[in-house]
Amino acid sequence: MKPPLLLAALLLTAPAFAADAPSPGEIVAAAPAGEWVKIAPEDLLVMDLAPDRDGKARRVVIELMPPPFSQAWVGNIRTLAKAHWWDGLAIVRSQDDYVVQWGDPDSDDPSRAKPLPPLFATAQGDYTVPLDDSLRASWQERALADLKASMTAESAGQPAESRIKRDSYALTTQFVNGWPVASDLRTSYWPVHCYGMVGAGRGMAPDAGSGAELYTVIGHAPRHLDRNIALVGRVIEGIEHLSTLPRGTEALGFYETPGERTPIVSVRLGNDVPGLPLYEYLSTDSETFARYADARANRRDPFFIVPAGGVDVCNVPVPVRRVPAAQ
Amino acid sequence: MKPPLLLAALLLTAPAFAADAPSPGEIVAAAPAGEWVKIAPEDLLVMDLAPDRDGKARRVVIELMPPPFSQAWVGNIRTLAKAHWWDGLAIVRSQDDYVVQWGDPDSDDPSRAKPLPPLFATAQGDYTVPLDDSLRASWQERALADLKASMTAESAGQPAESRIKRDSYALTTQFVNGWPVASDLRTSYWPVHCYGMVGAGRGMAPDAGSGAELYTVIGHAPRHLDRNIALVGRVIEGIEHLSTLPRGTEALGFYETPGERTPIVSVRLGNDVPGLPLYEYLSTDSETFARYADARANRRDPFFIVPAGGVDVCNVPVPVRRVPAAQ
């Protein structure tokens, strides 16, 4: 009996074996420089946590959402970062397979809550973006093309569903300017709660939150939160400093005692952080991204026996990297 | 401007507010005792890790898959547990948003690998179960009922897609004897890679692994692994001891040095662990489970503004609990 190949098990990328078909990672690695889009430092939020028990630094880098998404909250977040409002606050919650959340531990107690600078505050949530005629037509055309491809596959003797793109939560999913979105193909579209996405916590409806309290997804995509909370960004580096935090033992993963919370040293916009690397994402309109997404849906690299024939939008993470030194 | 309600933010369950509609958790809590199914201790795998840095015990409880799923590997796992084979081995890999994996760190080196007891070894993977006529008819009927409900909703002026149950990877998803599965509605069905599912690592195809090397999902469901690896169980308690492990810094999240690995003290079948609590799961054929799944797809509890109208199979975790003392 052959022992399992430990290092080859569960390969995401298999450079040594991929003679016949490249893996998604290899496809991305071969993207031409022109397909990468630089992220402006002022669109980054840099959160430095207190060092870990071994004294190692813990930095989390978040990319803020561009227009037309959630700009009221993103504006608040810029104001709070410039005011150094989060400095000295803490990670207050870590719930397994759900979210890690940070902000003012005393926000529920008006006598102790940290005063906020003047902020935008929504009375009602507005978590979607109107679908204009051009976008609607384009996405409907894509949906039709998918259906045609499905029929072609069926007539060629392939399983029909292997070509249909389905989403469990919306009529279609797409990528807009580097961000995953869902749409009803009629009135609106909205960003979706994938792993690493950052949102603005809120109380009961119709409270819409201010952006002072943020969370990030550290488990299976909680897509039921789509259209119910404002998404404001995504973690592009250092999410492991949040996803590995001890889980809180109170209800919803809140920490039981102040000593369990992780202190936030500082939160700054990227242009206020000396020496911050430059980051870039792979254009979701690029040819490489299309091939990457297709490869995520149809794994042809040698480890795989049965390609899935489909993929959900949260299983196609948009590639983000530090700008290579050579460029 | 009102400060956000910290403790109310992102509620999964909101007992104090749910006068109008119960949350999924409240629905499950109200299930009659007869809808819970006891899990036989001999179907549990209990892994005790070395205590953490504060001396706290770390126990992970895994429920092994029942027939007709993956029984060749499950048989191997029982043999290995009875032989105490995993004792003294280690967690060798922790890859963010993917898997944590354990086994013999030296399995790649024949001169140092720990000898295995005689085991079943598959030459080709057989990761699916044939779909019999009765199951095919039943699931096709359900798919038809969903379609009819969708048309009814549409004619009532509700969005059509709000009633269609879709999956991105297969023609249908269902629950069989407490386990989430997907099917092509033609030839076969298979268990799916949700958060917390446990699988048998393997090398390159057509190697099918033995069960000596196991992993669990700690991120967004990697459904592209469905039908490509044998799923053998799920973590029912203590997954936080795996999901919070420091991520490995080598390729694929393997640990760079032996000192970073977490030692496994022992792995036993549940009937060999004195004092182990009894566990039970909510029957997936029960009325309560149907209401719970519907509530996961259509959140009507007060926090939510827009119910999703759908849910993916991995966002409907099967409720598992310790058998209450009162029963």
XYZ file of C-alpha atoms in Angstrom:
654
model
C 0.000 0.000 0.000
C 1.338 3.318 -1.089
C 1.652 6.018 1.576
C -0.220 9.227 0.705
C 1.926 11.966 -0.758
C 1.739 14.463 2.048
C 3.112 17.478 0.248
C 1.077 16.836 -2.853
C -2.194 16.321 -1.007
C -4.924 18.885 -1.659
C -2.798 20.904 -4.010
C -4.087 24.298 -4.968
C -1.179 24.806 -7.340
C 0.996 22.038 -8.664
C 3.750 23.563 -10.774
C 5.695 20.303 -10.965
C 2.787 18.325 -12.427
C 0.803 20.805 -14.462
C 2.174 19.918 -17.865
C -1.283 19.443 -19.386
C -3.407 22.206 -17.848
C -2.445 25.190 -15.720
C -3.949 25.663 -12.273
C -5.851 28.861 -11.443
C -2.767 30.130 -9.609
C -0.519 29.485 -12.588
C -2.936 31.303 -14.886
C -2.839 34.353 -12.608
C 0.941 34.223 -12.283
C 1.223 34.471 -16.079
C -1.002 37.571 -16.376
C 0.651 40.429 -18.276
C 1.543 43.474 -16.163
C -1.050 45.577 -17.974
C -3.910 43.508 -16.578
C -3.068 44.450 -12.995
C -4.709 47.561 -11.531
C -2.883 49.562 -8.872
C -4.763 50.332 -5.667
C -4.359 53.945 -4.507
C -2.850 54.074 -0.990
C -5.635 56.442 0.112
C -8.098 53.628 -0.629
C -6.434 51.371 1.926
C -7.164 51.111 5.618
C -4.207 49.835 7.638
C -4.960 48.355 11.058
C -2.049 47.569 13.376
C -2.961 45.282 16.262
C -0.879 44.852 19.389
C 1.956 42.368 18.751
C 1.149 38.709 19.383
C 2.474 36.716 22.365
C 5.752 36.153 20.581
C 6.142 39.873 19.935
C 5.380 39.551 16.230
C 3.720 42.495 14.479
C 0.135 42.075 13.292
C -0.915 44.311 10.410
C -4.215 43.972 8.542
C -4.582 45.791 5.202
C -8.104 46.516 3.968
C -9.092 47.868 0.563
C -12.052 50.259 0.806
C -14.900 49.864 -1.647
C -14.914 52.223 -4.614
C -18.005 54.039 -5.882
C -20.820 53.276 -6.432
C -20.780 51.028 -3.345
C -21.448 52.099 0.250
C -19.737 55.469 -0.090
C -21.600 57.031 2.862
C -20.046 54.497 5.229
C -16.681 54.596 3.441
C -16.684 58.375 3.924
C -17.288 57.902 7.648
C -14.460 55.385 7.821
C -12.040 57.841 6.196
C -13.090 60.473 8.750
C -12.599 58.060 11.651
C -9.181 56.930 10.411
C -7.999 60.535 9.964
C -9.229 61.310 13.505
C -7.289 58.256 14.818
C -10.603 57.259 16.366
C -9.944 53.498 16.488
C -6.543 53.851 18.197
C -6.731 52.216 21.613
C -9.991 50.381 20.880
C -10.150 46.620 20.382
C -11.242 43.448 18.637
C -14.380 42.641 20.597
C -15.761 39.547 18.920
C -14.575 36.359 17.197
C -17.289 33.890 16.235
C -16.212 30.673 14.556
C -17.271 30.248 10.912
C -18.754 33.748 10.939
C -17.106 37.093 11.753
C -14.434 38.944 13.704
C -15.563 42.407 14.790
C -13.827 45.499 16.145
C -14.713 48.922 17.518
C -15.515 50.569 20.837
C -16.182 47.961 23.555
C -18.178 50.609 25.450
C -20.368 51.755 22.577
C -23.485 50.374 24.294
C -22.939 52.581 27.347
C -23.509 56.294 26.540
C -21.639 57.358 29.689
C -18.471 55.508 28.626
C -18.681 55.383 24.846
C -15.875 57.091 22.948
C -17.238 60.273 21.331
C -17.499 60.096 17.571
C -16.540 62.888 15.198
C -19.394 64.304 13.101
C -20.379 61.516 10.768
C -22.831 60.648 8.121
C -25.569 58.514 9.668
C -28.189 56.691 7.664
C -31.669 56.312 9.062
C -32.508 53.653 6.500
C -30.086 51.273 4.913
C -29.312 51.699 1.228
C -27.250 48.670 0.512
C -27.873 48.264 -3.215
C -26.994 50.136 -6.384
C -29.584 50.820 -9.111
C -29.110 48.690 -12.205
C -28.873 50.927 -15.274
C -30.117 49.814 -18.681
C -26.661 49.197 -20.074
C -25.561 46.918 -17.221
C -28.893 45.094 -17.221
C -28.631 44.432 -20.951
C -25.029 43.280 -20.662
C -25.703 40.862 -17.805
C -28.865 39.522 -19.389
C -26.836 38.872 -22.533
C -24.242 36.976 -20.481
C -26.980 34.943 -18.784
C -28.376 34.081 -22.216
C -24.931 33.092 -23.478
C -24.544 30.798 -20.478
C -27.880 29.198 -21.258
C -26.901 28.701 -24.915
C -23.591 27.161 -23.856
C -25.533 24.857 -21.581
C -27.781 23.733 -24.438
C -24.764 23.219 -26.684
C -23.114 21.115 -24.017
C -26.253 19.045 -23.625
C -26.570 18.402 -27.339
C -22.918 17.328 -27.318
C -23.757 14.714 -24.715
C -22.288 16.619 -21.771
C -24.333 17.120 -18.619
C -26.540 20.168 -19.083
C -25.926 21.630 -15.659
C -22.207 21.608 -16.208
C -22.458 24.852 -18.134
C -25.225 26.670 -16.277
C -24.020 29.342 -13.905
C -26.240 29.372 -10.866
C -26.223 31.266 -7.607
C -28.206 30.227 -4.532
C -29.014 33.815 -3.536
C -29.582 35.897 -6.665
C -30.377 35.630 -10.341
C -26.819 36.378 -11.373
C -23.386 37.129 -9.957
C -20.802 39.242 -11.722
C -17.617 41.196 -11.040
C -17.660 44.996 -11.229
C -14.386 46.917 -11.104
C -12.718 44.150 -9.154
C -15.573 43.422 -6.737
C -17.986 40.479 -6.592
C -21.640 41.483 -6.876
C -25.046 39.847 -7.209
C -28.106 41.131 -9.037
C -31.799 40.464 -9.558
C -31.329 41.492 -13.238
C -34.224 43.909 -12.800
C -33.686 46.765 -10.368
C -30.357 46.593 -8.597
C -27.049 44.943 -7.784
C -25.091 44.708 -4.552
C -21.748 43.564 -3.165
C -21.674 40.110 -1.594
C -20.448 38.696 1.722
C -17.475 36.534 0.737
C -14.611 35.440 2.988
C -12.534 38.478 3.961
C -15.152 41.063 3.053
C -15.466 43.910 5.556
C -18.826 45.356 6.618
C -20.271 48.023 8.889
C -21.954 46.482 11.952
C -25.350 47.838 12.895
C -28.138 47.329 15.414
C -31.692 46.323 14.660
C -33.392 47.538 11.475
C -33.787 50.260 10.315
C -30.484 51.314 11.946
C -27.832 51.213 9.229
C -24.659 51.623 11.297
C -22.043 54.315 10.901
C -18.887 52.423 9.973
C -17.343 52.885 13.435
C -17.882 49.220 14.140
C -16.479 46.889 11.508
C -16.389 43.152 10.960
C -14.804 40.767 8.527
C -16.033 37.372 7.357
C -13.864 34.454 8.584
C -16.029 31.519 7.521
C -18.391 30.271 4.870
C -19.911 33.214 2.985
C -22.913 34.494 5.046
C -24.733 35.644 1.937
C -27.984 36.127 3.897
C -26.362 39.354 5.105
C -26.253 40.688 1.518
C -28.566 43.707 1.125
C -28.931 43.790 4.919
C -25.615 45.371 5.925
C -23.256 47.779 4.202
C -20.124 46.147 2.840
C -17.269 48.634 2.861
C -14.158 46.741 1.776
C -12.108 43.581 1.895
C -8.999 42.384 3.682
C -6.187 42.097 1.130
C -3.356 41.171 3.505
C -3.053 39.867 7.062
C -6.473 38.293 7.482
C -4.774 35.444 9.362
C -4.242 37.884 12.253
C -8.039 38.051 12.567
C -9.125 34.551 11.510
C -6.864 32.840 14.058
C -7.909 34.940 17.065
C -9.289 32.871 19.944
C -13.055 32.598 19.672
C -15.090 34.542 22.211
C -17.102 32.431 24.615
C -20.045 34.800 25.146
C -23.097 34.734 22.873
C -22.232 35.536 19.233
C -18.520 35.121 19.977
C -18.106 38.299 22.029
C -15.250 38.119 24.509
C -16.272 37.534 28.096
C -13.597 39.714 29.687
C -11.717 42.842 28.552
C -8.427 40.959 28.886
C -9.396 38.626 26.036
C -9.772 41.476 23.574
C -6.943 42.248 21.164
C -5.933 45.924 21.390
C -5.910 48.040 18.245
C -2.758 50.173 18.184
C -3.745 52.276 15.187
C -5.914 52.485 12.100
C -4.719 54.778 9.302
C -5.466 55.403 5.657
C -2.704 53.915 3.511
C -1.311 57.298 2.450
C -0.617 58.040 6.136
C 1.482 54.884 6.616
C 5.175 55.379 5.761
C 6.722 52.507 3.838
C 3.480 50.740 3.014
C 3.916 48.472 -0.031
C 1.928 49.165 -3.194
C -0.839 46.695 -3.996
C -2.657 45.798 -7.193
C -5.552 43.549 -8.187
C -6.128 41.571 -11.343
C -8.630 43.443 -13.505
C -11.879 41.501 -13.448
C -12.456 42.663 -17.032
C -9.189 41.116 -18.190
C -8.775 38.050 -20.353
C -6.680 36.414 -17.655
C -9.394 36.877 -15.047
C -11.907 35.195 -17.360
C -9.562 32.236 -17.804
C -8.873 32.146 -14.063
C -12.599 32.119 -13.222
C -13.191 29.391 -15.798
C -10.381 27.327 -14.308
C -11.857 27.753 -10.829
C -15.138 26.342 -12.204
C -13.482 23.583 -14.230
C -10.341 22.343 -12.530
C -8.317 20.624 -15.216
C -4.994 20.519 -13.387
C -3.797 16.979 -12.719
C -4.998 16.573 -9.124
C -8.622 16.722 -10.216
C -10.680 13.822 -11.521
C -14.096 15.468 -11.945
C -14.229 19.207 -12.745
C -17.172 20.780 -10.913
C -18.559 22.502 -14.010
C -19.502 25.516 -11.910
C -18.336 27.703 -9.070
C -19.925 30.160 -6.686
C -18.846 33.775 -6.755
C -17.125 33.535 -3.360
C -14.965 30.679 -4.586
C -13.419 33.006 -7.203
C -11.441 35.375 -4.960
C -10.123 38.365 -6.902
C -6.317 38.043 -7.024
C -4.531 40.822 -5.112
C -0.761 41.112 -4.675
C 2.012 43.478 -3.753
C 3.305 45.238 -6.848
C 6.357 43.197 -7.893
C 9.684 44.950 -7.269
C 10.766 44.482 -10.877
C 7.975 46.609 -12.299
C -26.299 60.434 15.799
C -27.053 57.189 17.524
C -24.127 54.963 18.481
C -24.364 51.478 17.004
C -25.756 48.837 19.320
C -22.654 46.755 19.737
C -24.194 43.710 21.327
C -27.092 43.651 18.921
C -24.955 44.006 15.822
C -24.965 41.096 13.411
C -27.289 39.006 15.505
C -27.690 35.394 14.522
C -30.323 34.919 17.188
C -32.193 37.721 18.874
C -34.441 36.240 21.558
C -35.279 39.632 23.037
C -36.586 41.016 19.739
C -38.055 38.027 17.924
C -41.682 38.559 18.819
C -42.820 38.391 15.198
C -40.720 35.652 13.640
C -38.361 33.127 15.214
C -34.743 32.946 14.176
C -33.294 29.674 12.848
C -31.712 29.068 16.258
C -35.012 29.561 18.049
C -36.738 27.157 15.672
C -34.132 24.486 16.423
C -34.311 25.116 20.176
C -38.047 24.389 20.073
C -37.695 21.027 18.276
C -39.420 18.151 20.091
C -37.078 15.561 21.604
C -38.276 12.933 19.141
C -36.796 14.815 16.195
C -33.248 14.477 17.544
C -31.220 11.428 16.516
C -28.562 10.062 18.872
C -25.087 9.523 17.477
C -23.568 6.180 18.500
C -20.274 6.730 20.391
C -18.550 4.214 18.095
C -19.308 6.556 15.192
C -17.283 9.347 16.798
C -13.577 10.020 16.432
C -12.140 11.928 19.391
C -8.847 13.748 18.817
C -7.040 15.213 21.830
C -4.366 17.740 20.925
C -1.592 18.839 23.256
C -2.888 21.545 25.656
C -2.609 25.131 24.405
C -0.092 27.665 25.754
C -2.331 28.369 28.727
C -2.574 24.685 29.561
C -6.146 24.385 28.348
C -7.300 21.056 26.938
C -8.061 20.863 23.213
C -10.482 18.141 22.169
C -11.955 17.801 18.676
C -14.969 15.500 18.209
C -15.654 14.190 14.699
C -18.714 12.264 13.548
C -17.810 9.594 11.001
C -19.931 9.278 7.870
C -22.553 6.554 7.873
C -23.191 4.212 4.942
C -23.474 4.540 1.997
C -20.713 7.171 2.048
C -16.955 6.553 1.932
C -17.090 3.398 4.040
C -13.780 2.038 2.744
C -11.953 5.054 4.193
C -14.111 5.120 7.326
C -13.176 1.472 7.901
C -9.496 2.370 7.636
C -9.983 5.218 10.090
C -11.573 2.884 12.642
C -8.612 0.514 12.251
C -6.111 3.349 12.707
C -7.895 4.709 15.796
C -8.040 1.245 17.404
C -4.316 0.830 16.678
C -3.622 4.257 18.302
C -1.810 5.046 15.078
C -2.251 8.828 15.226
C -0.953 9.134 18.811
C 2.229 11.200 18.756
C 1.708 12.486 15.217
C 0.760 16.113 14.487
C -1.205 18.849 12.784
C 1.025 19.520 9.808
C -0.839 22.164 7.825
C -3.078 25.205 8.367
C -3.986 27.169 5.242
C -6.166 30.220 5.691
C -9.665 30.005 4.183
C -9.027 26.393 3.207
C -8.017 23.422 5.379
C -6.211 22.201 8.478
C -4.574 18.812 7.962
C -3.074 16.177 10.243
C -1.207 12.909 9.989
C 2.359 11.635 9.794
C 4.803 14.491 9.068
C 7.241 11.918 7.672
C 4.811 10.136 5.352
C 6.722 11.346 2.298
C 9.942 9.671 3.456
C 9.683 5.849 3.308
C 12.672 5.474 5.650
C 11.025 7.533 8.396
C 7.284 7.088 7.775
C 5.297 5.465 10.574
C 4.271 1.947 9.501
C 0.581 1.548 8.809
C -1.519 -1.414 9.870
C -3.047 -3.426 7.008
C -5.561 -1.099 5.407
C -7.954 -0.882 2.582
C -6.357 1.035 -0.257
C -8.244 2.246 -3.289
C -6.506 2.355 -6.624
C -9.239 4.538 -8.097
C -11.403 6.963 -6.220
C -15.060 6.102 -5.788
C -16.407 9.250 -4.223
C -20.042 9.055 -5.300
C -23.037 6.878 -4.512
C -25.299 5.501 -7.275
C -28.680 7.214 -7.423
C -31.425 4.613 -7.202
C -34.776 5.060 -8.955
C -36.650 5.920 -5.776
C -34.264 8.685 -4.705
C -34.068 10.068 -8.247
C -37.861 10.231 -8.474
C -38.165 11.848 -5.053
C -35.566 14.536 -5.747
C -36.911 15.237 -9.219
C -40.334 15.690 -7.635
C -38.885 18.152 -5.132
C -37.125 20.048 -7.914
C -40.433 20.229 -9.783
C -42.226 21.458 -6.652
C -39.603 24.181 -6.273
C -40.151 25.223 -9.865
C -43.921 25.329 -9.366
C -43.508 27.403 -6.205
C -41.286 29.735 -8.188
C -43.945 30.169 -10.891
C -46.608 30.734 -8.244
C -44.462 33.382 -6.601
C -43.901 35.054 -9.957
C -47.590 35.151 -10.779
C -48.174 36.664 -7.331
C -45.822 39.480 -8.228
C -42.884 38.211 -6.216
C -39.470 37.889 -7.839
C -39.260 34.531 -9.592
C -35.808 33.665 -8.397
C -36.830 34.113 -4.795
C -38.292 30.639 -4.762
C -35.914 28.736 -7.012
C -33.398 26.587 -5.184
C -30.136 26.720 -7.061
C -26.667 25.341 -6.465
C -23.531 26.540 -8.243
C -21.993 23.063 -8.448
C -24.739 20.521 -9.045
C -28.306 20.149 -10.281
C -29.665 19.729 -6.775
C -28.599 19.600 -3.149
C -30.401 17.593 -0.483
C -29.888 16.156 2.988
C -29.591 12.390 3.439
C -29.657 10.924 6.957
C -28.288 14.139 8.413
C -25.638 14.810 5.777
C -25.562 17.439 3.009
C -25.254 15.966 -0.485
C -25.365 17.104 -4.098
C -26.623 15.218 -7.135
C -26.750 15.340 -10.923
C -30.303 13.881 -10.714
C -29.197 11.219 -13.186
C -26.550 8.825 -12.003
C -25.238 9.633 -8.558
C -25.044 11.778 -5.433
C -22.144 12.685 -3.203
C -21.335 14.427 0.096
C -20.216 18.055 -0.149
C -17.291 20.053 1.235
C -18.886 22.404 3.761
C -17.159 24.145 6.664
C -16.095 21.550 9.230
C -16.353 18.549 6.923
C -13.489 16.070 7.277
C -11.859 14.388 4.285
C -9.107 11.910 3.468
C -6.091 13.630 1.925
C -4.567 12.032 -1.120
C -1.798 12.543 -3.659
C -2.218 12.967 -7.382
C -4.983 11.129 -9.238
C -5.748 8.235 -9.382
C -4.420 7.824 -5.800
C -7.430 7.883 -3.484
C -5.739 8.161 -0.095
C -6.119 5.762 2.811
C -7.681 7.874 5.559
C -4.420 8.094 7.521
C -4.096 11.723 6.551
C -7.152 13.824 7.326
C -8.151 17.444 6.836
C -11.046 19.646 7.809
C -12.445 22.670 5.998
C -11.853 25.970 7.865
C -13.007 28.451 5.219
C -15.475 29.017 2.429
C -16.776 25.692 1.142
C -14.220 24.335 -1.411
C -16.907 22.551 -3.379
C -14.528 21.968 -6.308
C -13.135 19.141 -4.140
C -16.512 17.351 -4.231
C -16.242 14.056 -6.133
C -12.459 14.444 -6.075
C -11.681 13.428 -2.483
C -13.381 11.120 -0.010
C -15.299 12.925 2.708
C -15.330 10.823 5.858
C -17.024 12.921 8.535
C -17.549 16.291 10.138
C -16.329 18.109 13.225
C -19.223 18.374 15.680
C -17.364 19.967 18.593
C -14.073 21.781 19.100
C -13.397 22.960 15.547
C -12.125 26.231 17.032
C -9.050 24.302 18.210
C -8.244 23.710 14.541
C -9.562 26.866 12.868
C -7.548 29.184 15.142
C -4.211 27.403 14.718
C -1.462 29.667 13.402
C -1.289 29.444 9.617
C 1.696 27.623 8.159
C 4.078 29.784 6.137
C 5.230 27.159 3.630
C 3.396 26.530 0.355
C -0.206 25.342 0.932
C -0.017 26.307 4.603
C 2.359 23.540 5.671
C 4.421 24.417 8.747
C 8.004 25.356 8.045
C 9.515 23.762 11.155
C 8.534 20.756 13.321
C 8.207 23.068 16.330
C 5.244 24.837 14.724
C 3.215 21.651 14.491
C 0.593 20.907 17.122
C 1.142 17.443 18.639
C -1.704 14.931 18.625
C -1.894 13.227 22.018
C -4.452 10.618 21.019
C -7.201 9.718 18.568
C -9.821 7.210 19.739
C -13.243 6.009 18.703
C -15.873 7.510 20.986
C -16.696 4.212 22.704
C -13.061 4.068 23.893
C -13.227 7.493 25.585
C -14.460 7.347 29.196
C -16.890 10.109 30.148
C -17.530 11.321 26.594
C -20.874 13.185 26.388
C -23.629 11.809 24.183
C -24.399 13.797 21.028
C -27.426 14.012 18.776
C -28.312 15.734 15.501
C -31.593 17.175 14.307
C -33.178 14.728 11.879
C -32.956 16.238 8.408
C -36.263 14.517 7.605
C -38.009 16.310 10.495
C -40.562 19.065 10.250
C -38.370 21.309 12.384
C -35.411 20.880 10.047
C -37.567 21.902 7.086
C -38.657 25.052 8.955
C -35.075 25.734 10.028
C -33.792 25.422 6.437
C -36.584 27.669 5.199
C -35.710 30.252 7.851
C -32.046 30.132 6.818
C -33.173 30.924 3.251
C -35.706 33.564 4.286
C -34.565 35.409 7.393
C -37.696 36.986 8.848
C -36.319 37.727 12.315
C -36.249 41.442 13.085
C -32.611 42.192 12.226
C -33.216 41.440 8.560
C -34.576 43.858 5.981
C -34.385 41.767 2.806
C -34.692 37.968 3.113
C -32.339 36.312 0.623
C -34.991 34.023 -0.840
C -32.438 31.237 -1.116
C -29.525 29.613 0.631
C -26.678 27.342 -0.336
C -26.426 23.903 1.208
C -23.339 24.810 3.240
C -25.163 27.720 4.856
C -27.650 25.270 6.411
C -25.417 23.489 8.928
C -27.110 20.451 10.423
C -27.742 21.213 14.114
C -25.754 18.967 16.469
C -25.759 19.205 20.271
C -24.903 17.344 23.419
C -27.897 15.339 24.594
C -29.538 17.573 27.217
C -29.137 16.342 30.789
C -32.893 16.512 31.386
C -33.695 13.863 28.802
